[in-house]
PDB file of C-alpha atoms in Angstrom:
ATOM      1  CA  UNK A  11      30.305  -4.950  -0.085  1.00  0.00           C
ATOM      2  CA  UNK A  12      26.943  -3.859  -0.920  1.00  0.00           C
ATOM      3  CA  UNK A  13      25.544  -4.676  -4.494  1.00  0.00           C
ATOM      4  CA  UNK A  14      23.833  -2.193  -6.482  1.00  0.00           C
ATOM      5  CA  UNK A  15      21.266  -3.118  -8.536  1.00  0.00           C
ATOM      6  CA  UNK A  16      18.886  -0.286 -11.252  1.00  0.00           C
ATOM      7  CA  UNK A  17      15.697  -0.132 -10.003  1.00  0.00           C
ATOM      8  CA  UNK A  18      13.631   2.626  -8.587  1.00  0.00           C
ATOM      9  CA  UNK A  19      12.273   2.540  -5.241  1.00  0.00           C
ATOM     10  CA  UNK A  20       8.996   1.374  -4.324  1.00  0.00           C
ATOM     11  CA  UNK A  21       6.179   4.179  -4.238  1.00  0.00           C
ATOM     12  CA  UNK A  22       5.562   5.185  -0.891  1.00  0.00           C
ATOM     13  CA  UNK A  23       2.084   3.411   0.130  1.00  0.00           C
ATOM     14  CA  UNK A  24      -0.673   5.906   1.687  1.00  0.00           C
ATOM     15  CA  UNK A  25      -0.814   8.589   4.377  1.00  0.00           C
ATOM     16  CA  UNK A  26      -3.002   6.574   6.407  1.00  0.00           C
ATOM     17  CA  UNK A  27      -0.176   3.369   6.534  1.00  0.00           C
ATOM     18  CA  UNK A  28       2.202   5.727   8.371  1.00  0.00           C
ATOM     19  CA  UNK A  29       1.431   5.324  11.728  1.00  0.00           C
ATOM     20  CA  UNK A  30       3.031   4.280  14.744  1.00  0.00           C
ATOM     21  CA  UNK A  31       4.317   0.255  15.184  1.00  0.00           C
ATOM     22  CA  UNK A  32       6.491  -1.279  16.816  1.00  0.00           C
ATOM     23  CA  UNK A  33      10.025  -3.244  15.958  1.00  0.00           C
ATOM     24  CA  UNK A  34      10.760  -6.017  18.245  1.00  0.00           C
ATOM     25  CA  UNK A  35      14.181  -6.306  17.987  1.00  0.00           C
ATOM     26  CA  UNK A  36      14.725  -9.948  19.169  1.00  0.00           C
ATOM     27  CA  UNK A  37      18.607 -10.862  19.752  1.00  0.00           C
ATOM     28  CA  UNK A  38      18.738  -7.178  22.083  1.00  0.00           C
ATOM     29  CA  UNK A  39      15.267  -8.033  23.976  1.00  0.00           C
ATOM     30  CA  UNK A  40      14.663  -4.444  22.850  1.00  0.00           C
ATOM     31  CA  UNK A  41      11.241  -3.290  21.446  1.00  0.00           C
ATOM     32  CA  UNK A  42      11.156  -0.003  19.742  1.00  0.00           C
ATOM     33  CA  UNK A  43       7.972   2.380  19.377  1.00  0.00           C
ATOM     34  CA  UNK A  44       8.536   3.979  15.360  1.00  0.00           C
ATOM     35  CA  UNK A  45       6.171   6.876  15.054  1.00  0.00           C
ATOM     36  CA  UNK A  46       5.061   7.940  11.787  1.00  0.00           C
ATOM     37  CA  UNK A  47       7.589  10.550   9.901  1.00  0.00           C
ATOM     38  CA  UNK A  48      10.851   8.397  11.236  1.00  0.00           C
ATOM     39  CA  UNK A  49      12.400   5.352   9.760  1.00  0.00           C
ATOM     40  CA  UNK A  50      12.844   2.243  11.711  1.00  0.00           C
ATOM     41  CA  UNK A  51      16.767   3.087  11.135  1.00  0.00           C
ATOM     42  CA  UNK A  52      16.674   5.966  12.801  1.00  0.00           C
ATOM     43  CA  UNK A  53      14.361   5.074  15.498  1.00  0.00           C
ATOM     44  CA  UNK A  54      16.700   1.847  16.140  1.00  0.00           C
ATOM     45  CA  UNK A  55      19.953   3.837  16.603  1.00  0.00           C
ATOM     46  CA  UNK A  56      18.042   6.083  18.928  1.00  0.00           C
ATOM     47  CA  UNK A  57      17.779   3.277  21.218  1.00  0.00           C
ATOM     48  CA  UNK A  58      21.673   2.753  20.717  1.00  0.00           C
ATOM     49  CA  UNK A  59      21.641  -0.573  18.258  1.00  0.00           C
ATOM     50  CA  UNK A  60      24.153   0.469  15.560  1.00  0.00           C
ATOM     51  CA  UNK A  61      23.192  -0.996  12.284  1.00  0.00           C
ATOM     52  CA  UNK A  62      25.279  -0.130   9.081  1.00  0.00           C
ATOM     53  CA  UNK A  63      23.890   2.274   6.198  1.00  0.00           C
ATOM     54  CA  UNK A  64      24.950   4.444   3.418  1.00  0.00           C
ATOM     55  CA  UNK A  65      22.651   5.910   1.303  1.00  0.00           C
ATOM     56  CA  UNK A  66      19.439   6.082   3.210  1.00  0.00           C
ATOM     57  CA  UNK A  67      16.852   5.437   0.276  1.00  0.00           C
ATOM     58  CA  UNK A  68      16.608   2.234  -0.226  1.00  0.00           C
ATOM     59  CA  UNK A  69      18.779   1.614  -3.030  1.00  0.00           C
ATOM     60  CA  UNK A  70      22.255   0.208  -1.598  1.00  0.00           C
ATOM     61  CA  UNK A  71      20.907  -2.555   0.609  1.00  0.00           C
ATOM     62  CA  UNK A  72      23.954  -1.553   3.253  1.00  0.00           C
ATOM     63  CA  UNK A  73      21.147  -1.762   5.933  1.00  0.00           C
ATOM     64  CA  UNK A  74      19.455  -5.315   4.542  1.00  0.00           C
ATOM     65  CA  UNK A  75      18.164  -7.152   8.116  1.00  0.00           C
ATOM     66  CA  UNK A  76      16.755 -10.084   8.788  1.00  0.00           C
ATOM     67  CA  UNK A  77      12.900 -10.271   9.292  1.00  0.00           C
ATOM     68  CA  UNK A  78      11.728 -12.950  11.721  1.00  0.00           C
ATOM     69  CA  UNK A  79       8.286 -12.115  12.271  1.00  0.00           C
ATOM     70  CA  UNK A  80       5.339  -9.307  10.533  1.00  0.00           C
ATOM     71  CA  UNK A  81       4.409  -7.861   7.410  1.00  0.00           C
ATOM     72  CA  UNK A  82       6.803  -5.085   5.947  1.00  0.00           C
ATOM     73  CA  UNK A  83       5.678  -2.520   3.923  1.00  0.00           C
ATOM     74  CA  UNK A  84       8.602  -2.711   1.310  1.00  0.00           C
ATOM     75  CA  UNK A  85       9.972   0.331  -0.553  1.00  0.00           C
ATOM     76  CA  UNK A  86      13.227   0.401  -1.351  1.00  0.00           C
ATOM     77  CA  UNK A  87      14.410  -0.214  -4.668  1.00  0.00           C
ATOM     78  CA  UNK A  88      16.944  -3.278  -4.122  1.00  0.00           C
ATOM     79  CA  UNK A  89      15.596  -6.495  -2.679  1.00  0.00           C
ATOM     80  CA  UNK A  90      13.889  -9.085  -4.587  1.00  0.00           C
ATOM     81  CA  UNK A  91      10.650 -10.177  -4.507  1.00  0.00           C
ATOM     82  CA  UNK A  92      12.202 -13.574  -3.132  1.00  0.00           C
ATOM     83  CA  UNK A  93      14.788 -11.493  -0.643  1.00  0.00           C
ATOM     84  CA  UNK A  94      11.482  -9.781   0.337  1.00  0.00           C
ATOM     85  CA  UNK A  95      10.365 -12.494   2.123  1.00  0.00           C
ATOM     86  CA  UNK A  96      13.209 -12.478   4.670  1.00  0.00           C
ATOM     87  CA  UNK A  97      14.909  -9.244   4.596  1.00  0.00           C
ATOM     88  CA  UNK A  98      14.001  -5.515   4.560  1.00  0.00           C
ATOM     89  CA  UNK A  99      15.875  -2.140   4.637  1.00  0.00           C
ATOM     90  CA  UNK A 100      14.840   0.035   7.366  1.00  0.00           C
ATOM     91  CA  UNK A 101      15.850   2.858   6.119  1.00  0.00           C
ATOM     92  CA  UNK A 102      12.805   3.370   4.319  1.00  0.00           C
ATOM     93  CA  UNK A 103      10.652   0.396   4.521  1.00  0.00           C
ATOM     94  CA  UNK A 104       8.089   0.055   7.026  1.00  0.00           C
ATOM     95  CA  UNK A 105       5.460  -2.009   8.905  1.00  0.00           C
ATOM     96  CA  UNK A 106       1.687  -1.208   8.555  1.00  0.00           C
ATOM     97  CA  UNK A 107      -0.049   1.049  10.822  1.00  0.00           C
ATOM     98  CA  UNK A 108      -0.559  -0.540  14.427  1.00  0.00           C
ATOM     99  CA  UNK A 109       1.369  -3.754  13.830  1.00  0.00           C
ATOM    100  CA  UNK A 110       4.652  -5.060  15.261  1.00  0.00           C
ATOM    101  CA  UNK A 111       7.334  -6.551  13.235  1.00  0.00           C
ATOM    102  CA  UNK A 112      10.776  -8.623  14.368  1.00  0.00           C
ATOM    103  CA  UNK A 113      13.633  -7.922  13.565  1.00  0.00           C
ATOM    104  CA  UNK A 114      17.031 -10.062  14.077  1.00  0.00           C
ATOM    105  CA  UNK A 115      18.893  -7.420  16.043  1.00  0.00           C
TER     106      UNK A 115
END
């Protein structure tokens, strides 16, 4: 069960940080191209990998996967600073411009 937590969601960094990278998602030998304007949720399920989510802005943590490799540009509004390090929500959080990140999928 997902636990809610009161805070707002990061501010989202700018324009020029929304480009295209890439999610290597590592258990599915899968990598995924995420252009800018689409979340790495919803350019995941387009390749068919399923991943669980309710409310799609960051604030639930129903989404919450594993990191195993990048830098993630973080803006949701429910993982700590210390969950940070490990986990993001890609339903809105991102990877910089050009850069690839891994995901345990």
């Amino acid at each position: 069960m997902p636990r809610f937590r009161l805070r707002r969601p990061e501010p989202a960094p700018a324009a020029s940080s929304e480009g295209r990278f890439e999610v290597e998602l590592r258990r599915s030998g899968r990598t995924v191209a995420v252009p800018p304007g689409v979340t790495v949720l919803d350019a995941i399920r387009a390749r068919g990998v399923e991943i669980e989510s309710m409310c799609r802005s960051g604030i639930c943590g129903s989404c919450q996967t594993r990191v195993l490799a990048g830098r993630v540009e973080h803006r949701d509004g429910f993982l700590t600073e210390e969950e940070r390090e490990r986990f993001m929500t890609p339903c809105v959080s991102r990877a910089p411009a050009g850069e690839r990140i891994v995901l345990d999928l």
